[in-house]
């Protein structure tokens, strides 16, 4: 059996997961600018870093989808610089 490509339903699920993870990443990055507690900010930064890794892993898997939509390269930046 050839597993070079994903089935249509797997591709759709993966696409939805990529969208959700991208939205969560954007929220974490944007909310960092509104958080003043350093421990919470550090946890949010860790979430951002883990989300970026997860997105990279999911994008690599997305290459096996029989149909693809371009995944944007631009990532959101915090509203405030946090200094």
PDB file of N, CA and C in Angstrom:
ATOM      1  N   UNK A   1       0.848  -1.187   0.000  1.00  0.00           N
ATOM      2  CA  UNK A   1       0.000   0.000   0.000  1.00  0.00           C
ATOM      3  C   UNK A   1       0.888   1.244   0.000  1.00  0.00           C
ATOM      4  N   UNK A   2       0.590   2.196  -0.852  1.00  0.00           N
ATOM      5  CA  UNK A   2       1.377   3.409  -0.983  1.00  0.00           C
ATOM      6  C   UNK A   2       0.848   4.486  -0.027  1.00  0.00           C
ATOM      7  N   UNK A   3       1.717   4.990   0.859  1.00  0.00           N
ATOM      8  CA  UNK A   3       1.322   6.028   1.814  1.00  0.00           C
ATOM      9  C   UNK A   3       2.021   7.349   1.491  1.00  0.00           C
ATOM     10  N   UNK A   4       2.290   7.581   0.212  1.00  0.00           N
ATOM     11  CA  UNK A   4       2.991   8.799  -0.199  1.00  0.00           C
ATOM     12  C   UNK A   4       2.112  10.037  -0.044  1.00  0.00           C
ATOM     13  N   UNK A   5       0.805   9.866  -0.116  1.00  0.00           N
ATOM     14  CA  UNK A   5      -0.101  11.007   0.045  1.00  0.00           C
ATOM     15  C   UNK A   5      -1.130  10.691   1.129  1.00  0.00           C
ATOM     16  N   UNK A   6      -1.716  11.726   1.650  1.00  0.00           N
ATOM     17  CA  UNK A   6      -2.777  11.568   2.646  1.00  0.00           C
ATOM     18  C   UNK A   6      -4.113  11.395   1.937  1.00  0.00           C
ATOM     19  N   UNK A   7      -5.025  10.758   2.612  1.00  0.00           N
ATOM     20  CA  UNK A   7      -6.389  10.662   2.089  1.00  0.00           C
ATOM     21  C   UNK A   7      -7.042  12.035   2.196  1.00  0.00           C
ATOM     22  N   UNK A   8      -8.113  12.233   1.460  1.00  0.00           N
ATOM     23  CA  UNK A   8      -8.785  13.534   1.438  1.00  0.00           C
ATOM     24  C   UNK A   8      -9.239  13.962   2.830  1.00  0.00           C
ATOM     25  N   UNK A   9      -9.826  13.038   3.600  1.00  0.00           N
ATOM     26  CA  UNK A   9     -10.300  13.408   4.940  1.00  0.00           C
ATOM     27  C   UNK A   9      -9.128  13.714   5.873  1.00  0.00           C
ATOM     28  N   UNK A  10      -8.003  13.031   5.697  1.00  0.00           N
ATOM     29  CA  UNK A  10      -6.820  13.326   6.502  1.00  0.00           C
ATOM     30  C   UNK A  10      -6.256  14.701   6.153  1.00  0.00           C
ATOM     31  N   UNK A  11      -6.265  15.014   4.895  1.00  0.00           N
ATOM     32  CA  UNK A  11      -5.789  16.329   4.447  1.00  0.00           C
ATOM     33  C   UNK A  11      -6.654  17.445   5.013  1.00  0.00           C
ATOM     34  N   UNK A  12      -7.961  17.246   4.989  1.00  0.00           N
ATOM     35  CA  UNK A  12      -8.879  18.243   5.528  1.00  0.00           C
ATOM     36  C   UNK A  12      -8.665  18.411   7.035  1.00  0.00           C
ATOM     37  N   UNK A  13      -8.539  17.301   7.763  1.00  0.00           N
ATOM     38  CA  UNK A  13      -8.284  17.374   9.199  1.00  0.00           C
ATOM     39  C   UNK A  13      -6.970  18.093   9.497  1.00  0.00           C
ATOM     40  N   UNK A  14      -5.953  17.788   8.722  1.00  0.00           N
ATOM     41  CA  UNK A  14      -4.658  18.424   8.912  1.00  0.00           C
ATOM     42  C   UNK A  14      -4.737  19.924   8.613  1.00  0.00           C
ATOM     43  N   UNK A  15      -5.463  20.280   7.571  1.00  0.00           N
ATOM     44  CA  UNK A  15      -5.650  21.693   7.221  1.00  0.00           C
ATOM     45  C   UNK A  15      -6.355  22.435   8.364  1.00  0.00           C
ATOM     46  N   UNK A  16      -7.380  21.836   8.934  1.00  0.00           N
ATOM     47  CA  UNK A  16      -8.096  22.449  10.049  1.00  0.00           C
ATOM     48  C   UNK A  16      -7.195  22.573  11.271  1.00  0.00           C
ATOM     49  N   UNK A  17      -6.356  21.580  11.508  1.00  0.00           N
ATOM     50  CA  UNK A  17      -5.423  21.627  12.631  1.00  0.00           C
ATOM     51  C   UNK A  17      -4.400  22.738  12.433  1.00  0.00           C
ATOM     52  N   UNK A  18      -3.902  22.881  11.217  1.00  0.00           N
ATOM     53  CA  UNK A  18      -2.966  23.970  10.915  1.00  0.00           C
ATOM     54  C   UNK A  18      -3.618  25.337  11.158  1.00  0.00           C
ATOM     55  N   UNK A  19      -4.851  25.489  10.730  1.00  0.00           N
ATOM     56  CA  UNK A  19      -5.565  26.752  10.950  1.00  0.00           C
ATOM     57  C   UNK A  19      -5.734  27.042  12.434  1.00  0.00           C
ATOM     58  N   UNK A  20      -6.145  26.044  13.206  1.00  0.00           N
ATOM     59  CA  UNK A  20      -6.341  26.223  14.640  1.00  0.00           C
ATOM     60  C   UNK A  20      -5.030  26.552  15.339  1.00  0.00           C
ATOM     61  N   UNK A  21      -3.978  25.824  15.004  1.00  0.00           N
ATOM     62  CA  UNK A  21      -2.679  26.055  15.650  1.00  0.00           C
ATOM     63  C   UNK A  21      -2.144  27.442  15.298  1.00  0.00           C
ATOM     64  N   UNK A  22      -2.366  27.888  14.069  1.00  0.00           N
ATOM     65  CA  UNK A  22      -1.936  29.229  13.667  1.00  0.00           C
ATOM     66  C   UNK A  22      -2.709  30.296  14.439  1.00  0.00           C
ATOM     67  N   UNK A  23      -3.995  30.093  14.617  1.00  0.00           N
ATOM     68  CA  UNK A  23      -4.810  31.027  15.387  1.00  0.00           C
ATOM     69  C   UNK A  23      -4.355  31.077  16.848  1.00  0.00           C
ATOM     70  N   UNK A  24      -4.088  29.921  17.432  1.00  0.00           N
ATOM     71  CA  UNK A  24      -3.615  29.870  18.823  1.00  0.00           C
ATOM     72  C   UNK A  24      -2.265  30.572  18.961  1.00  0.00           C
ATOM     73  N   UNK A  25      -1.397  30.392  17.993  1.00  0.00           N
ATOM     74  CA  UNK A  25      -0.090  31.050  18.009  1.00  0.00           C
ATOM     75  C   UNK A  25      -0.267  32.563  17.955  1.00  0.00           C
ATOM     76  N   UNK A  26      -1.127  33.028  17.077  1.00  0.00           N
ATOM     77  CA  UNK A  26      -1.364  34.465  16.959  1.00  0.00           C
ATOM     78  C   UNK A  26      -1.899  35.029  18.270  1.00  0.00           C
ATOM     79  N   UNK A  27      -2.818  34.324  18.891  1.00  0.00           N
ATOM     80  CA  UNK A  27      -3.387  34.791  20.153  1.00  0.00           C
ATOM     81  C   UNK A  27      -2.318  34.850  21.239  1.00  0.00           C
ATOM     82  N   UNK A  28      -1.503  33.830  21.344  1.00  0.00           N
ATOM     83  CA  UNK A  28      -0.445  33.824  22.364  1.00  0.00           C
ATOM     84  C   UNK A  28       0.535  34.966  22.154  1.00  0.00           C
ATOM     85  N   UNK A  29       0.933  35.188  20.903  1.00  0.00           N
ATOM     86  CA  UNK A  29       1.891  36.264  20.630  1.00  0.00           C
ATOM     87  C   UNK A  29       1.288  37.634  20.909  1.00  0.00           C
ATOM     88  N   UNK A  30       0.049  37.828  20.510  1.00  0.00           N
ATOM     89  CA  UNK A  30      -0.587  39.121  20.723  1.00  0.00           C
ATOM     90  C   UNK A  30      -0.876  39.388  22.197  1.00  0.00           C
ATOM     91  N   UNK A  31      -1.261  38.370  22.929  1.00  0.00           N
ATOM     92  CA  UNK A  31      -1.576  38.544  24.345  1.00  0.00           C
ATOM     93  C   UNK A  31      -0.329  38.804  25.187  1.00  0.00           C
ATOM     94  N   UNK A  32       0.833  38.403  24.711  1.00  0.00           N
ATOM     95  CA  UNK A  32       2.067  38.660  25.458  1.00  0.00           C
ATOM     96  C   UNK A  32       2.260  40.156  25.701  1.00  0.00           C
ATOM     97  N   UNK A  33       1.846  40.962  24.762  1.00  0.00           N
ATOM     98  CA  UNK A  33       1.988  42.404  24.903  1.00  0.00           C
ATOM     99  C   UNK A  33       1.073  42.996  25.963  1.00  0.00           C
ATOM    100  N   UNK A  34       0.075  42.247  26.386  1.00  0.00           N
ATOM    101  CA  UNK A  34      -0.877  42.743  27.383  1.00  0.00           C
ATOM    102  C   UNK A  34      -0.629  42.173  28.776  1.00  0.00           C
ATOM    103  N   UNK A  35       0.313  41.243  28.892  1.00  0.00           N
ATOM    104  CA  UNK A  35       0.580  40.564  30.156  1.00  0.00           C
ATOM    105  C   UNK A  35       1.766  41.215  30.853  1.00  0.00           C
ATOM    106  N   UNK A  36       1.599  41.504  32.122  1.00  0.00           N
ATOM    107  CA  UNK A  36       2.666  42.145  32.881  1.00  0.00           C
ATOM    108  C   UNK A  36       3.357  41.181  33.848  1.00  0.00           C
ATOM    109  N   UNK A  37       2.721  40.059  34.163  1.00  0.00           N
ATOM    110  CA  UNK A  37       3.329  39.060  35.030  1.00  0.00           C
ATOM    111  C   UNK A  37       4.409  38.311  34.253  1.00  0.00           C
ATOM    112  N   UNK A  38       5.628  38.347  34.743  1.00  0.00           N
ATOM    113  CA  UNK A  38       6.757  37.770  34.003  1.00  0.00           C
ATOM    114  C   UNK A  38       6.671  36.251  33.888  1.00  0.00           C
ATOM    115  N   UNK A  39       6.151  35.583  34.919  1.00  0.00           N
ATOM    116  CA  UNK A  39       6.014  34.124  34.843  1.00  0.00           C
ATOM    117  C   UNK A  39       5.000  33.734  33.770  1.00  0.00           C
ATOM    118  N   UNK A  40       3.888  34.442  33.744  1.00  0.00           N
ATOM    119  CA  UNK A  40       2.871  34.164  32.725  1.00  0.00           C
ATOM    120  C   UNK A  40       3.409  34.479  31.338  1.00  0.00           C
ATOM    121  N   UNK A  41       4.126  35.575  31.216  1.00  0.00           N
ATOM    122  CA  UNK A  41       4.713  35.938  29.929  1.00  0.00           C
ATOM    123  C   UNK A  41       5.704  34.863  29.469  1.00  0.00           C
ATOM    124  N   UNK A  42       6.490  34.320  30.408  1.00  0.00           N
ATOM    125  CA  UNK A  42       7.447  33.257  30.068  1.00  0.00           C
ATOM    126  C   UNK A  42       6.718  31.998  29.603  1.00  0.00           C
ATOM    127  N   UNK A  43       5.609  31.671  30.270  1.00  0.00           N
ATOM    128  CA  UNK A  43       4.811  30.509  29.846  1.00  0.00           C
ATOM    129  C   UNK A  43       4.230  30.723  28.453  1.00  0.00           C
ATOM    130  N   UNK A  44       3.775  31.934  28.207  1.00  0.00           N
ATOM    131  CA  UNK A  44       3.221  32.242  26.887  1.00  0.00           C
ATOM    132  C   UNK A  44       4.304  32.175  25.816  1.00  0.00           C
ATOM    133  N   UNK A  45       5.511  32.618  26.147  1.00  0.00           N
ATOM    134  CA  UNK A  45       6.614  32.543  25.191  1.00  0.00           C
ATOM    135  C   UNK A  45       6.965  31.086  24.893  1.00  0.00           C
ATOM    136  N   UNK A  46       6.936  30.254  25.934  1.00  0.00           N
ATOM    137  CA  UNK A  46       7.195  28.820  25.736  1.00  0.00           C
ATOM    138  C   UNK A  46       6.131  28.213  24.822  1.00  0.00           C
ATOM    139  N   UNK A  47       4.873  28.627  25.011  1.00  0.00           N
ATOM    140  CA  UNK A  47       3.792  28.156  24.148  1.00  0.00           C
ATOM    141  C   UNK A  47       4.029  28.585  22.707  1.00  0.00           C
ATOM    142  N   UNK A  48       4.487  29.825  22.517  1.00  0.00           N
ATOM    143  CA  UNK A  48       4.778  30.324  21.169  1.00  0.00           C
ATOM    144  C   UNK A  48       5.863  29.470  20.517  1.00  0.00           C
ATOM    145  N   UNK A  49       6.931  29.205  21.252  1.00  0.00           N
ATOM    146  CA  UNK A  49       8.042  28.415  20.699  1.00  0.00           C
ATOM    147  C   UNK A  49       7.597  26.995  20.357  1.00  0.00           C
ATOM    148  N   UNK A  50       6.806  26.387  21.243  1.00  0.00           N
ATOM    149  CA  UNK A  50       6.306  25.038  20.971  1.00  0.00           C
ATOM    150  C   UNK A  50       5.328  25.036  19.803  1.00  0.00           C
ATOM    151  N   UNK A  51       4.530  26.073  19.699  1.00  0.00           N
ATOM    152  CA  UNK A  51       3.581  26.168  18.586  1.00  0.00           C
ATOM    153  C   UNK A  51       4.298  26.316  17.253  1.00  0.00           C
ATOM    154  N   UNK A  52       5.371  27.102  17.233  1.00  0.00           N
ATOM    155  CA  UNK A  52       6.153  27.248  16.001  1.00  0.00           C
ATOM    156  C   UNK A  52       6.734  25.910  15.565  1.00  0.00           C
ATOM    157  N   UNK A  53       7.231  25.137  16.526  1.00  0.00           N
ATOM    158  CA  UNK A  53       7.779  23.809  16.212  1.00  0.00           C
ATOM    159  C   UNK A  53       6.670  22.894  15.691  1.00  0.00           C
ATOM    160  N   UNK A  54       5.526  22.918  16.373  1.00  0.00           N
ATOM    161  CA  UNK A  54       4.399  22.077  15.953  1.00  0.00           C
ATOM    162  C   UNK A  54       3.926  22.451  14.555  1.00  0.00           C
ATOM    163  N   UNK A  55       3.867  23.752  14.269  1.00  0.00           N
ATOM    164  CA  UNK A  55       3.460  24.196  12.932  1.00  0.00           C
ATOM    165  C   UNK A  55       4.441  23.728  11.865  1.00  0.00           C
ATOM    166  N   UNK A  56       5.725  23.785  12.175  1.00  0.00           N
ATOM    167  CA  UNK A  56       6.725  23.306  11.211  1.00  0.00           C
ATOM    168  C   UNK A  56       6.538  21.815  10.951  1.00  0.00           C
ATOM    169  N   UNK A  57       6.291  21.055  12.006  1.00  0.00           N
ATOM    170  CA  UNK A  57       6.063  19.613  11.851  1.00  0.00           C
ATOM    171  C   UNK A  57       4.800  19.338  11.037  1.00  0.00           C
ATOM    172  N   UNK A  58       3.728  20.082  11.332  1.00  0.00           N
ATOM    173  CA  UNK A  58       2.479  19.891  10.599  1.00  0.00           C
ATOM    174  C   UNK A  58       2.623  20.296   9.134  1.00  0.00           C
ATOM    175  N   UNK A  59       3.373  21.363   8.873  1.00  0.00           N
ATOM    176  CA  UNK A  59       3.576  21.794   7.489  1.00  0.00           C
ATOM    177  C   UNK A  59       4.338  20.737   6.695  1.00  0.00           C
ATOM    178  N   UNK A  60       5.297  20.081   7.336  1.00  0.00           N
ATOM    179  CA  UNK A  60       6.031  19.012   6.655  1.00  0.00           C
ATOM    180  C   UNK A  60       5.080  17.867   6.293  1.00  0.00           C
ATOM    181  N   UNK A  61       4.175  17.550   7.185  1.00  0.00           N
ATOM    182  CA  UNK A  61       3.194  16.499   6.917  1.00  0.00           C
ATOM    183  C   UNK A  61       2.203  16.936   5.843  1.00  0.00           C
ATOM    184  N   UNK A  62       1.897  18.229   5.827  1.00  0.00           N
ATOM    185  CA  UNK A  62       0.945  18.789   4.865  1.00  0.00           C
ATOM    186  C   UNK A  62       1.442  18.636   3.427  1.00  0.00           C
ATOM    187  N   UNK A  63       2.731  18.486   3.246  1.00  0.00           N
ATOM    188  CA  UNK A  63       3.290  18.273   1.903  1.00  0.00           C
ATOM    189  C   UNK A  63       2.763  16.990   1.275  1.00  0.00           C
ATOM    190  N   UNK A  64       2.256  16.063   2.096  1.00  0.00           N
ATOM    191  CA  UNK A  64       1.724  14.799   1.581  1.00  0.00           C
ATOM    192  C   UNK A  64       0.252  14.905   1.190  1.00  0.00           C
ATOM    193  N   UNK A  65      -0.337  16.066   1.401  1.00  0.00           N
ATOM    194  CA  UNK A  65      -1.750  16.240   1.056  1.00  0.00           C
ATOM    195  C   UNK A  65      -1.908  16.289  -0.464  1.00  0.00           C
ATOM    196  N   UNK A  66      -2.945  15.645  -0.992  1.00  0.00           N
ATOM    197  CA  UNK A  66      -3.142  15.653  -2.439  1.00  0.00           C
ATOM    198  C   UNK A  66      -3.562  17.031  -2.956  1.00  0.00           C
ATOM    199  N   UNK A  67      -4.089  17.866  -2.098  1.00  0.00           N
ATOM    200  CA  UNK A  67      -4.424  19.235  -2.457  1.00  0.00           C
ATOM    201  C   UNK A  67      -3.946  20.115  -1.308  1.00  0.00           C
ATOM    202  N   UNK A  68      -3.392  21.280  -1.651  1.00  0.00           N
ATOM    203  CA  UNK A  68      -2.806  22.147  -0.639  1.00  0.00           C
ATOM    204  C   UNK A  68      -3.205  23.598  -0.891  1.00  0.00           C
ATOM    205  N   UNK A  69      -3.244  24.340   0.188  1.00  0.00           N
ATOM    206  CA  UNK A  69      -3.398  25.787   0.139  1.00  0.00           C
ATOM    207  C   UNK A  69      -2.113  26.352   0.709  1.00  0.00           C
ATOM    208  N   UNK A  70      -1.559  27.394   0.115  1.00  0.00           N
ATOM    209  CA  UNK A  70      -0.317  27.948   0.656  1.00  0.00           C
ATOM    210  C   UNK A  70      -0.468  28.356   2.122  1.00  0.00           C
ATOM    211  N   UNK A  71       0.520  27.986   2.934  1.00  0.00           N
ATOM    212  CA  UNK A  71       0.534  28.358   4.345  1.00  0.00           C
ATOM    213  C   UNK A  71       1.336  29.644   4.454  1.00  0.00           C
ATOM    214  N   UNK A  72       0.767  30.705   5.026  1.00  0.00           N
ATOM    215  CA  UNK A  72       1.488  31.978   5.087  1.00  0.00           C
ATOM    216  C   UNK A  72       2.756  31.877   5.921  1.00  0.00           C
ATOM    217  N   UNK A  73       3.781  32.572   5.485  1.00  0.00           N
ATOM    218  CA  UNK A  73       5.060  32.571   6.182  1.00  0.00           C
ATOM    219  C   UNK A  73       5.061  33.621   7.282  1.00  0.00           C
ATOM    220  N   UNK A  74       4.255  34.653   7.126  1.00  0.00           N
ATOM    221  CA  UNK A  74       4.220  35.759   8.074  1.00  0.00           C
ATOM    222  C   UNK A  74       3.612  35.291   9.387  1.00  0.00           C
ATOM    223  N   UNK A  75       4.301  35.596  10.481  1.00  0.00           N
ATOM    224  CA  UNK A  75       3.808  35.277  11.816  1.00  0.00           C
ATOM    225  C   UNK A  75       3.508  36.591  12.535  1.00  0.00           C
ATOM    226  N   UNK A  76       2.446  36.633  13.343  1.00  0.00           N
ATOM    227  CA  UNK A  76       2.119  37.881  14.039  1.00  0.00           C
ATOM    228  C   UNK A  76       3.172  38.245  15.059  1.00  0.00           C
ATOM    229  N   UNK A  77       3.327  39.522  15.307  1.00  0.00           N
ATOM    230  CA  UNK A  77       4.239  40.004  16.334  1.00  0.00           C
ATOM    231  C   UNK A  77       3.419  40.640  17.444  1.00  0.00           C
ATOM    232  N   UNK A  78       3.965  40.690  18.676  1.00  0.00           N
ATOM    233  CA  UNK A  78       3.207  41.297  19.779  1.00  0.00           C
ATOM    234  C   UNK A  78       2.908  42.770  19.515  1.00  0.00           C
ATOM    235  N   UNK A  79       1.813  43.248  20.081  1.00  0.00           N
ATOM    236  CA  UNK A  79       1.438  44.649  19.931  1.00  0.00           C
ATOM    237  C   UNK A  79       2.470  45.541  20.622  1.00  0.00           C
ATOM    238  N   UNK A  80       2.879  45.151  21.827  1.00  0.00           N
ATOM    239  CA  UNK A  80       3.890  45.877  22.581  1.00  0.00           C
ATOM    240  C   UNK A  80       5.177  45.061  22.570  1.00  0.00           C
ATOM    241  N   UNK A  81       6.313  45.717  22.674  1.00  0.00           N
ATOM    242  CA  UNK A  81       7.575  44.979  22.617  1.00  0.00           C
ATOM    243  C   UNK A  81       7.955  44.319  23.934  1.00  0.00           C
ATOM    244  N   UNK A  82       7.239  44.578  25.025  1.00  0.00           N
ATOM    245  CA  UNK A  82       7.459  43.890  26.282  1.00  0.00           C
ATOM    246  C   UNK A  82       8.618  44.409  27.108  1.00  0.00           C
ATOM    247  N   UNK A  83       9.141  45.560  26.784  1.00  0.00           N
ATOM    248  CA  UNK A  83      10.261  46.109  27.559  1.00  0.00           C
ATOM    249  C   UNK A  83       9.778  46.847  28.776  1.00  0.00           C
TER     250      UNK A  83
END
